Short mmCIF file of C-alpha atoms in Angstrom, two decimals:
data_model
loop_
_atom_site.label_atom_id
_atom_site.label_comp_id
_atom_site.label_asym_id
_atom_site.label_seq_id
_atom_site.Cartn_x
_atom_site.Cartn_y
_atom_site.Cartn_z
CA MET A 1 36.36 110.92 124.55
CA ASP A 2 33.59 113.56 123.53
CA ARG A 3 34.89 114.29 119.94
CA ALA A 4 34.95 111.53 117.13
CA PHE A 5 38.10 109.70 115.94
CA PRO A 6 39.34 107.85 112.87
CA ALA A 7 38.55 104.16 113.66
CA TYR A 8 42.12 103.51 112.48
CA ASP A 9 43.56 105.40 115.08
CA TRP A 10 42.19 102.98 117.90
CA GLN A 11 44.55 100.74 119.50
CA PRO A 12 42.86 98.55 122.29
CA THR A 13 45.05 98.09 125.31
CA LYS A 14 43.69 95.05 126.39
CA PRO A 15 45.95 92.14 125.26
CA PRO A 16 44.33 89.95 122.49
CA GLU A 17 43.31 86.82 123.22
CA PRO A 18 42.63 83.80 121.35
CA GLY A 19 38.97 83.43 119.42
CA GLU A 20 38.32 87.10 119.95
CA GLU A 21 35.66 88.87 118.34
CA ASP A 22 36.60 91.12 115.51
CA ILE A 23 34.95 94.60 116.21
CA SER A 24 35.91 96.28 113.26
CA PRO A 25 32.59 96.37 111.52
CA ARG A 26 31.36 98.03 115.00
CA LEU A 27 33.89 100.27 115.67
CA PRO A 28 32.39 103.42 113.88
CA SER A 29 29.17 103.02 116.44
CA LEU A 30 31.15 102.12 119.30
CA ILE A 31 33.00 105.68 118.87
CA SER A 32 30.15 107.59 118.47
CA LEU A 33 28.05 105.78 121.64
CA LEU A 34 31.58 106.72 123.50
CA ASN A 35 31.35 110.27 122.33
CA ARG A 36 27.54 110.87 123.17
CA GLN A 37 27.85 108.83 126.79
CA THR A 38 30.89 111.06 127.59
CA ARG A 39 28.75 114.39 126.62
CA CYS A 40 25.92 113.33 128.79
CA ILE A 41 28.42 112.58 131.88
CA TYR A 42 29.57 116.21 131.33
CA HIS A 43 26.12 117.34 131.97
CA HIS A 44 25.26 115.06 134.70
CA PRO A 45 27.91 113.57 136.29
CA TYR A 46 26.20 112.19 139.35
CA GLN A 47 24.30 109.89 137.61
CA PRO A 48 25.83 106.63 138.48
CA ARG A 49 24.07 104.65 135.08
CA LEU A 50 25.92 107.33 132.94
CA TRP A 51 29.35 105.85 134.35
CA TYR A 52 28.44 102.75 134.05
CA ASP A 53 26.91 103.19 130.56
CA ARG A 54 30.12 104.24 129.46
CA ALA A 55 32.11 101.68 131.49
CA ASN A 56 29.99 99.18 129.42
CA THR A 57 31.23 100.90 125.69
CA LEU A 58 34.78 101.03 127.20
CA THR A 59 34.75 97.41 127.46
CA ALA A 60 33.56 96.46 124.33
CA LEU A 61 36.41 99.06 123.09
CA ARG A 62 38.83 96.87 124.49
CA TYR A 63 40.17 99.51 127.38
CA PRO A 64 39.64 97.41 130.36
CA GLU A 65 41.99 100.00 132.71
CA LEU A 66 39.19 102.63 131.57
CA ALA A 67 36.14 100.51 131.94
CA VAL A 68 37.39 99.45 135.65
CA GLY A 69 37.56 103.31 136.43
CA ASP A 70 34.46 104.14 135.34
CA ALA A 71 32.55 101.63 137.01
CA GLN A 72 34.57 102.48 140.12
CA LYS A 73 32.59 106.14 139.91
CA ALA A 74 29.77 104.08 139.27
CA LEU A 75 30.16 102.11 142.14
CA MET A 76 31.37 105.30 144.61
CA LEU A 77 27.76 107.19 143.23
CA CYS A 78 26.04 104.05 144.24
CA ARG A 79 27.16 103.57 147.86
CA SER A 80 27.35 107.48 148.29
CA ALA A 81 23.27 107.45 147.41
CA LEU A 82 22.39 104.32 149.63
CA ASP A 83 24.53 105.72 152.40
CA ARG A 84 21.71 108.67 151.81
CA LEU A 85 18.84 106.53 151.44
CA SER A 86 19.70 104.83 154.66
CA GLU A 87 20.13 107.91 157.33
CA ASN A 88 17.99 107.16 160.27
CA GLY A 89 15.45 110.29 161.20
CA ASN A 90 16.03 112.03 157.88
CA ARG A 91 14.65 111.35 154.62
CA TRP A 92 16.61 112.62 151.27
CA ARG A 93 15.10 112.47 147.89
CA LEU A 94 17.25 111.99 145.12
CA GLY A 95 17.35 115.59 143.04
CA HIS A 96 17.14 116.19 139.12
CA ALA A 97 20.13 114.16 137.02
CA ALA A 98 21.11 112.73 140.79
CA GLY A 99 23.00 115.95 141.20
CA PHE A 100 21.86 117.06 144.28
CA TRP A 101 19.72 115.64 147.57
CA MET A 102 16.46 117.11 148.96
CA ARG A 103 15.31 116.96 152.47
CA SER A 104 11.54 115.64 151.87
CA GLY A 105 9.10 118.19 154.53
CA GLY A 106 5.99 116.95 155.93
CA SER A 107 4.68 117.12 159.26
CA ASP A 108 2.98 114.02 161.59
CA ASP A 109 -0.05 115.86 162.64
CA ASP A 110 -1.43 116.30 158.71
CA ASP A 111 -3.07 113.50 157.19
CA ASP A 112 -2.08 114.77 153.42
CA ASP A 113 1.73 114.84 154.49
CA ASP A 114 1.15 111.32 156.08
CA ASP A 115 0.02 110.04 152.52
CA ASP A 116 2.78 112.36 150.84
CA GLU A 117 5.26 110.64 153.08
CA ASN A 118 3.95 106.91 152.17
CA VAL A 119 4.36 108.01 148.49
CA VAL A 120 8.01 109.24 149.12
CA ALA A 121 9.00 106.18 151.38
CA THR A 122 7.40 103.83 147.86
CA ARG A 123 9.89 105.64 145.84
CA ASP A 124 12.81 105.50 148.21
CA GLU A 125 12.60 101.65 148.30
CA GLN A 126 12.46 101.80 144.46
CA LEU A 127 15.49 104.02 144.49
CA GLN A 128 17.03 101.85 147.00
CA GLN A 129 16.69 98.69 144.97
CA ARG A 130 17.41 100.49 141.67
CA LEU A 131 20.65 101.76 143.16
CA THR A 132 21.47 98.15 144.89
CA ASP A 133 20.74 96.54 141.26
CA LEU A 134 23.41 98.87 139.40
CA GLN A 135 25.91 98.86 142.08
CA SER A 136 25.92 94.70 141.66
CA ASP A 137 26.21 95.11 137.82
CA ALA A 138 28.86 97.74 138.05
CA PHE A 139 30.82 95.51 140.38
CA GLU A 140 30.35 92.45 138.08
CA LEU A 141 31.29 94.77 135.26
CA GLN A 142 34.73 95.68 136.78
CA ILE A 143 35.94 92.19 138.11
CA ARG A 144 35.42 91.22 134.46
CA ASN A 145 38.36 93.78 133.27
CA LEU A 146 40.04 92.80 136.11
CA TYR A 147 42.15 89.30 135.00
CA TYR A 148 43.55 88.34 138.22
CA PHE A 149 40.47 88.76 140.62
CA PRO A 150 39.66 87.19 143.12
CA ASN A 151 43.48 86.72 144.16
CA TYR A 152 44.47 90.13 143.12
CA LEU A 153 42.69 93.46 141.97
CA GLU A 154 44.43 93.89 138.73
CA GLY A 155 44.11 93.94 135.34
CA ARG A 156 46.23 93.31 131.96
CA VAL A 157 47.40 96.17 129.95
CA ARG A 158 49.55 97.24 127.00
CA SER A 159 50.14 100.85 127.24
CA ARG A 160 48.98 102.77 124.05
CA PRO A 161 48.15 106.45 122.82
CA TYR A 162 44.22 107.32 123.43
CA PRO A 163 43.03 108.14 120.20
CA TRP A 164 41.12 110.98 121.48
CA MET A 165 43.63 113.07 123.37
CA ARG A 166 44.02 116.24 121.64
CA GLY A 167 46.90 117.36 119.54
CA GLU A 168 48.34 120.13 121.81
CA HIS A 169 48.86 116.93 124.28
CA ARG A 170 50.59 115.01 121.64
CA GLY A 171 53.78 117.48 121.04
CA ARG A 172 55.86 120.17 122.83
CA SER A 173 54.74 123.82 122.15
CA ASP A 174 57.42 126.58 121.23
CA GLU A 175 56.70 128.44 124.21
CA LEU A 176 57.39 124.80 126.46
CA ILE A 177 60.90 124.69 124.83
CA ARG A 178 61.77 128.49 125.57
CA GLN A 179 60.53 128.03 129.31
CA VAL A 180 62.74 124.97 128.99
CA ASN A 181 65.49 126.80 128.14
CA ARG A 182 64.93 129.14 130.57
CA GLU A 183 65.42 126.60 133.25
CA PHE A 184 68.94 125.56 131.45
CA ALA A 185 70.16 128.78 131.90
CA TRP A 186 68.59 129.63 135.62
CA SER A 187 70.35 126.02 136.59
CA SER A 188 73.76 126.35 135.06
CA GLN A 189 74.39 129.93 136.24
CA GLY A 190 75.80 130.20 139.57
CA ARG A 191 73.19 127.90 141.50
CA ASP A 192 75.86 125.75 143.00
CA GLU A 193 79.90 126.83 144.48
CA GLU A 194 81.22 124.10 142.01
CA ILE A 195 79.80 125.37 139.16
CA LYS A 196 80.96 128.80 140.48
CA ALA A 197 84.32 127.72 140.94
CA CYS A 198 84.77 126.06 137.35
CA ASN A 199 87.02 128.48 135.48
CA GLY A 200 87.92 128.78 131.70
CA VAL A 201 84.69 126.81 130.96
CA SER A 202 84.17 128.89 127.44
CA PRO A 203 84.61 132.62 126.22
CA ASP A 204 80.75 132.84 126.15
CA GLU A 205 80.50 134.55 129.51
CA GLY A 206 77.11 134.17 130.49
CA VAL A 207 76.12 131.63 128.26
CA PRO A 208 74.09 128.57 129.69
CA PHE A 209 75.84 125.28 128.94
CA CYS A 210 73.06 123.43 127.60
CA VAL A 211 70.15 124.40 125.17
CA LEU A 212 66.82 122.33 123.92
CA ARG A 213 66.43 122.16 120.38
CA ARG A 214 63.93 120.76 117.93
CA TYR A 215 64.61 118.25 115.10
CA ALA A 216 67.48 116.34 117.16
CA PHE A 217 68.40 113.63 114.66
CA GLY A 218 67.34 115.89 111.78
CA LYS A 219 64.14 116.70 109.80
CA GLY A 220 61.78 113.35 109.01
CA ALA A 221 63.70 111.49 111.86
CA HIS A 222 61.86 109.21 114.32
CA ASP A 223 58.31 110.60 114.48
CA GLY A 224 57.02 109.54 111.14
CA GLN A 225 56.31 113.11 110.58
CA ASP A 226 58.57 116.16 110.16
CA GLY A 227 60.86 115.26 113.29
CA SER A 228 60.17 118.18 115.04
CA ASP A 229 58.89 117.18 118.10
CA VAL A 230 62.30 114.97 118.52
CA LEU A 231 64.05 117.04 120.73
CA GLY A 232 67.59 117.07 122.05
CA VAL A 233 69.80 118.76 124.03
CA PHE A 234 73.25 120.43 123.08
CA ALA A 235 75.85 122.02 124.00
CA ALA A 236 75.54 126.03 124.15
CA LYS A 237 79.18 126.64 124.09
CA ASP A 238 82.93 124.90 124.47
CA ILE A 239 82.85 122.65 127.35
CA PRO A 240 86.06 120.89 128.72
CA LYS A 241 85.90 117.55 130.27
CA GLY A 242 84.79 117.00 133.86
CA THR A 243 82.68 120.30 133.75
CA PRO A 244 79.50 120.05 135.94
CA ILE A 245 77.04 121.43 133.54
CA LEU A 246 73.52 121.46 135.14
CA VAL A 247 72.22 120.52 138.90
CA ASP A 248 68.78 119.38 138.34
CA LEU A 249 66.42 119.50 141.22
CA SER A 250 62.60 117.75 141.36
CA GLU A 251 59.63 118.39 143.42
CA THR A 252 58.20 115.24 142.03
CA TRP A 253 59.45 112.13 143.96
CA GLY A 254 58.42 109.26 146.02
CA CYS A 255 59.41 106.83 148.37
CA ILE A 256 58.98 103.59 150.20
CA GLY A 257 60.12 104.30 153.57
CA PRO A 258 61.94 104.24 155.61
CA GLY A 259 60.09 106.02 158.29
CA SER A 260 61.26 106.13 161.89
CA LYS A 261 61.45 102.12 162.23
CA ARG A 262 62.71 99.82 159.62
CA HIS A 263 60.30 96.92 158.92
CA SER A 264 60.87 93.86 156.98
CA THR A 265 58.48 95.36 154.51
CA GLY A 266 60.66 98.29 154.15
CA ASN A 267 57.69 100.53 154.72
CA PRO A 268 56.81 102.33 157.85
CA ARG A 269 53.56 100.90 159.85
CA ASP A 270 53.84 102.66 162.95
CA GLY A 271 51.88 105.48 161.87
CA ARG A 272 54.69 108.03 163.41
CA GLY A 273 56.06 109.37 159.87
CA CYS A 274 59.37 109.60 158.55
CA THR A 275 62.51 111.12 159.81
CA ASP A 276 63.70 111.71 156.50
CA PRO A 277 61.87 114.94 155.46
CA ILE A 278 61.36 113.97 151.93
CA HIS A 279 59.38 110.68 153.09
CA PRO A 280 57.32 111.62 152.06
CA ASN A 281 56.24 115.10 153.27
CA LEU A 282 58.35 118.65 153.37
CA PRO A 283 58.98 120.56 156.50
CA SER A 284 57.27 123.00 154.32
CA GLU A 285 53.88 121.11 153.94
CA ASP A 286 51.02 121.50 156.36
CA THR A 287 48.67 118.77 157.45
CA SER A 288 46.51 119.30 154.50
CA GLN A 289 49.15 118.18 152.69
CA ASP A 290 50.37 115.10 154.34
CA LEU A 291 50.69 112.30 152.00
CA ARG A 292 51.83 109.45 154.45
CA TRP A 293 48.46 107.62 153.77
CA ILE A 294 49.45 106.84 150.34
CA ARG A 295 52.52 105.13 151.40
CA GLU A 296 50.70 103.06 154.35
CA ARG A 297 47.87 101.97 152.00
CA THR A 298 50.17 100.88 148.78
CA GLY A 299 53.18 99.54 150.28
CA SER A 300 56.13 98.55 148.15
CA ALA A 301 54.76 100.11 145.51
CA ALA A 302 54.44 103.69 147.40
CA ALA A 303 57.14 105.08 145.82
CA ASP A 304 55.67 105.09 142.31
CA VAL A 305 52.11 106.32 143.30
CA LEU A 306 53.18 109.13 145.46
CA LEU A 307 55.22 110.08 142.14
CA ARG A 308 51.97 110.10 140.02
CA CYS A 309 50.18 111.96 142.85
CA ARG A 310 52.79 114.84 143.24
CA PHE A 311 52.58 115.44 139.53
CA LEU A 312 48.91 115.61 139.69
CA ILE A 313 49.09 117.82 142.70
CA ARG A 314 51.57 120.22 141.27
CA SER A 315 48.86 121.00 138.63
CA ILE A 316 46.34 121.56 140.60
CA ARG A 317 48.36 124.17 142.84
CA ASP A 318 49.46 125.80 139.41
CA GLN A 319 45.98 126.02 138.35
CA THR A 320 46.92 124.16 135.09
CA PRO A 321 43.40 123.73 133.15
CA HIS A 322 44.55 120.34 132.21
CA PRO A 323 47.18 118.08 133.99
CA LEU A 324 48.82 117.26 130.32
CA SER A 325 49.45 120.65 129.55
CA HIS A 326 51.33 121.50 132.63
CA PRO A 327 54.98 122.31 131.67
CA LEU A 328 56.44 119.39 133.75
CA ILE A 329 54.18 116.65 132.37
CA ALA A 330 54.23 118.33 128.70
CA ARG A 331 57.57 117.98 128.45
CA LEU A 332 57.74 114.44 128.96
CA THR A 333 57.83 111.97 126.03
CA PRO A 334 55.84 108.62 126.67
CA THR A 335 57.10 104.95 125.33
CA TYR A 336 54.42 102.50 124.26
CA ARG A 337 56.27 98.90 124.22
CA GLN A 338 54.42 97.21 121.44
CA ASP A 339 54.50 93.45 122.69
CA LYS A 340 54.73 93.93 126.20
CA THR A 341 51.77 93.53 128.47
CA GLY A 342 51.77 94.79 131.94
CA LEU A 343 49.43 94.91 135.03
CA PHE A 344 47.19 98.24 136.49
CA SER A 345 45.96 97.89 139.88
CA LEU A 346 42.51 98.96 140.60
CA ASP A 347 43.79 100.62 144.35
CA HIS A 348 47.41 102.06 143.04
CA ASP A 349 46.06 102.98 139.58
CA ILE A 350 42.81 104.42 139.85
CA VAL A 351 41.55 104.64 143.61
CA VAL A 352 44.54 106.18 145.39
CA PRO A 353 45.11 108.76 142.76
CA ASN A 354 41.26 109.76 142.79
CA GLU A 355 41.49 109.53 146.64
CA CYS A 356 44.53 112.40 146.18
CA LEU A 357 42.27 114.42 143.51
CA GLN A 358 39.72 114.60 146.42
CA GLN A 359 42.28 115.67 149.32
CA PHE A 360 43.20 118.75 147.23
CA GLY A 361 40.00 119.78 145.95
CA ILE A 362 39.36 118.12 142.71
CA ASP A 363 35.80 117.05 141.79
CA ILE A 364 37.03 113.74 140.11
CA PHE A 365 33.37 113.18 138.66
CA ALA A 366 32.35 116.63 137.12
CA ASP A 367 35.89 117.54 135.90
CA PRO A 368 37.11 115.69 132.80
CA ALA A 369 40.70 117.05 133.04
CA TYR A 370 41.27 114.14 135.70
CA ASP A 371 39.39 111.57 133.61
CA THR A 372 40.92 107.96 133.94
CA TRP A 373 43.01 108.15 130.72
CA VAL A 374 44.44 111.11 132.05
CA LEU A 375 45.73 109.35 135.03
CA PHE A 376 47.32 106.41 132.82
CA THR A 377 48.48 109.04 130.03
CA LEU A 378 50.51 110.48 132.98
CA ALA A 379 51.53 106.87 134.13
CA ALA A 380 52.98 106.12 130.86
CA ARG A 381 54.88 109.37 130.60
CA ILE A 382 56.82 109.02 133.98
CA GLU A 383 57.67 105.63 133.19
CA ASN A 384 59.57 106.69 130.25
CA ASN A 385 61.28 109.28 132.25
CA SER A 386 61.85 108.09 135.92
CA TRP A 387 65.27 106.96 137.39
CA SER A 388 64.74 104.65 140.68
CA ASP A 389 66.43 102.95 143.17
CA PRO A 390 65.08 100.02 145.43
CA VAL A 391 63.28 102.85 147.89
CA HIS A 392 62.82 105.95 145.47
CA LYS A 393 61.72 106.96 142.56
CA CYS A 394 61.97 110.52 140.63
CA VAL A 395 61.61 112.47 137.42
CA SER A 396 64.39 114.99 136.86
CA PRO A 397 62.70 118.35 134.83
CA LEU A 398 65.72 118.55 132.75
CA PHE A 399 67.74 115.21 132.49
CA SER A 400 64.41 113.64 131.09
CA LEU A 401 64.99 115.71 127.81
CA PHE A 402 68.73 114.27 127.30
CA ASN A 403 68.75 111.84 124.37
CA HIS A 404 70.42 108.15 125.33
CA SER A 405 73.53 106.59 123.64
CA CYS A 406 75.45 103.90 124.96
CA ALA A 407 78.40 106.06 124.34
CA PRO A 408 77.69 109.15 126.44
CA ASN A 409 79.67 112.12 126.66
CA VAL A 410 77.51 113.16 130.08
CA GLU A 411 77.48 111.30 133.27
CA TRP A 412 75.09 112.02 136.12
CA THR A 413 74.77 110.94 139.75
CA ILE A 414 72.21 111.17 142.24
CA GLY A 415 72.48 113.87 145.26
CA ARG A 416 72.42 112.53 148.76
CA ASP A 417 68.39 113.91 149.06
CA HIS A 418 67.33 111.58 146.15
CA THR A 419 65.65 114.99 144.46
CA THR A 420 68.84 116.39 142.97
CA LEU A 421 70.87 114.79 140.05
CA TRP A 422 74.39 116.23 138.95
CA VAL A 423 75.22 116.10 135.39
CA ARG A 424 78.70 116.32 134.52
CA SER A 425 80.64 116.34 131.17
CA SER A 426 82.81 113.10 130.50
CA ARG A 427 84.94 114.21 127.50
CA GLU A 428 85.60 117.53 125.66
CA MET A 429 82.46 118.51 123.77
CA GLY A 430 82.53 121.47 121.37
CA ARG A 431 79.44 123.98 120.76
CA GLY A 432 76.46 122.78 118.71
CA GLU A 433 77.21 118.84 119.76
CA GLN A 434 74.44 117.08 121.43
CA LEU A 435 74.73 115.83 124.73
CA PHE A 436 73.72 112.22 125.47
CA VAL A 437 73.17 110.27 128.82
CA MET A 438 73.37 106.44 129.34
CA TYR A 439 69.95 105.95 130.63
CA ASP A 440 70.88 103.03 132.95
CA ASN A 441 74.22 103.51 134.16
CA PHE A 442 74.49 99.69 135.25
CA LEU A 443 74.67 98.91 131.15
CA LEU A 444 78.19 100.50 130.78
CA GLY A 445 80.74 98.05 129.75
CA GLN A 446 77.89 95.41 129.18
CA PRO A 447 77.45 93.30 125.82
CA LEU A 448 75.33 94.66 122.77
CA SER A 449 72.48 91.91 123.57
CA GLU A 450 72.39 92.80 127.39
CA ARG A 451 72.27 96.65 126.81
CA ARG A 452 69.63 96.03 123.97
CA LYS A 453 67.55 94.26 126.00
CA ARG A 454 67.34 96.49 128.78
CA LEU A 455 66.61 99.46 127.21
CA ARG A 456 63.68 98.54 125.73
CA ARG A 457 62.28 99.62 128.48
CA TRP A 458 62.78 103.19 127.40
CA LEU A 459 62.89 102.93 123.68
CA ASP A 460 60.78 99.84 122.56
CA ALA A 461 63.23 99.04 119.93
CA ASP A 462 66.41 98.12 119.82
CA CYS A 463 69.11 100.68 120.55
CA GLN A 464 70.23 102.29 117.37
CA CYS A 465 73.07 104.42 118.91
CA SER A 466 76.71 104.43 116.75
CA LEU A 467 78.10 102.55 119.11
CA CYS A 468 75.38 99.55 118.87
CA VAL A 469 75.16 99.74 115.24
CA GLN A 470 79.18 99.28 114.97
CA GLU A 471 79.09 96.38 117.24
CA GLU A 472 75.91 94.92 115.28
CA GLN A 473 77.89 95.26 112.03
CA GLU A 474 80.95 93.83 113.53
CA GLU A 475 78.93 90.54 114.87
CA GLN A 476 77.29 90.11 111.58
CA ARG A 477 81.19 90.48 110.07
CA LEU A 478 82.24 87.61 112.36
CA ARG A 479 79.17 85.42 112.15
CA GLY A 480 79.93 85.50 108.03
CA GLU A 481 83.61 84.44 108.87
CA ARG A 482 82.61 81.66 110.82
CA ASN A 483 80.36 80.02 108.05
CA LYS A 484 82.76 80.79 105.35
CA CYS A 485 86.38 78.93 104.66
CA ASP A 486 89.36 80.36 103.24
CA CYS A 487 89.03 78.49 100.04
CA GLY A 488 85.32 79.85 99.84
CA CYS A 489 83.50 76.40 99.63
CA GLY A 490 81.42 77.17 102.35
CA GLY A 491 81.74 73.34 103.28
CA CYS A 492 84.92 73.02 105.81
CA ASP A 493 84.80 73.49 109.69
CA LYS A 494 88.18 75.77 109.02
CA GLY A 495 86.16 79.05 109.21
CA ASN A 496 83.84 77.55 112.12
CA GLN A 497 86.65 78.19 114.54
CA THR A 498 86.63 81.67 114.63
CA SER A 499 85.03 83.38 117.75
CA LEU A 500 84.06 86.49 118.85
CA TRP A 501 86.35 86.92 121.49
CA ASP A 502 89.07 85.94 119.00
CA VAL A 503 89.24 89.21 117.48
CA GLU A 504 90.76 92.16 119.27
CA GLN A 505 87.62 94.60 120.01
CA LYS A 506 88.21 98.57 119.97
CA PRO A 507 86.18 100.30 121.92
CA VAL A 508 84.27 102.52 119.83
CA PHE A 509 83.84 106.22 120.84
CA PRO A 510 82.20 108.31 118.06
CA GLU A 511 83.00 111.82 118.17
CA ASP A 512 81.01 113.25 115.48
CA SER A 513 77.99 110.90 114.88
CA TYR A 514 75.29 109.60 117.06
CA ARG A 515 72.43 107.33 115.84
CA VAL A 516 70.23 107.19 118.73
CA VAL A 517 66.30 106.78 119.47
CA HIS A 518 64.81 109.71 121.74
CA ARG A 519 62.33 108.18 124.29
CA GLY A 520 59.81 107.21 123.22
CA GLU A 521 60.37 107.35 119.68
CA ARG A 522 60.98 104.39 117.25
CA GLU A 523 63.13 104.38 114.47
#
């Protein structure tokens, strides 16, 4: 937010409403104001007024989720300052730029000191009133951006790329691709007994099964530029049918229970933790890493919130300068559903992640790498690359790089630990052939319309794999036959008696060509 961006890159996340003011003429000045306010926050991160002012600007720019996040930080700073001022027996004075507190001195036996104390008390009263007023204003601004207040602390939002995001966080670097390929090699070389026992896979001894490449669908495909950031997983050698080609382990997952007792909500409330070590803590983690409080705070949404927090924790532990630069996050492509309005939660999307960051040592006021927009960017990437069941949610770091086809040549299954995926070839594949998975296995065998409807969660467009395209063409041909009679007059009912189900349908499993849409990319 600290750098200028073109007004044409602005994409508001607030859904449009009837009668809204056109702010296009004001955009340059609002962008400039946002940049100045952000730089001021960098220098004075503990001044609640600065966070409140930027929240107002973000409201005008129609980023309700970010305005709520800034207002929340203003509220936190106001509450902290008011608590300090109200402490009995100690008198604190707010230091320069509100970045530190000073104990006021003075002796009761000195008249001058008494006068000073009276002056300090008056100043404190004035400061307390200003903080109280600011706290009230920040709360009012926050609820204006929460569409369902007071029944729910939720707002409406459309996921969008933030225009101030830097170039290195928009694409995948060559070094990242090399690291992923090292992971593919490590995962497929002797990590599991079943893979060890697989004989005659290929004459290419020691070669991994998979390799990640750029230009998955050719140059100029899908990304509006040269297609270099459209990645795909390809066979690095000949692979027979039924070969286990990948065991994908993940450390980023979440759950909603079950805990030591099963409750009607499916969440543990007895405070005794989980019987399963991955719900949500690992045996190797100490008490400072306990995340059960997140599960208890977020209830049925715990799996999603825990997954997001685990990504943040990995970034902190690995001392990555910016979480979007972490290799587990940088590889994930988001999708931005242009016409779909979703919800964001003040508690689940802002408060709890910030408390988790503080638990692991991040100063959420002074560290811009963990600003609110980063949390929502991470959420968009997780949503596009996660798999889930009613209890768990997980992002598998290698599986997330496979592209989709409704006629996949790779199948996948979930391990009992809910953090491991098994990937196996479903037919013979030659070296250099791209590997495809079905994002939603429940859609196998479903009609075209149902598949495309469900797949919009990832693709933000109709699926354009070769199977979908061929079925669409067949449907169009049959519709034309229904509207045309044998004599060509187009006026009798003879042609209208034809049905899709009257024509023998042959399954299409193309061997040589796939037209697919990568997660987050639109054709």
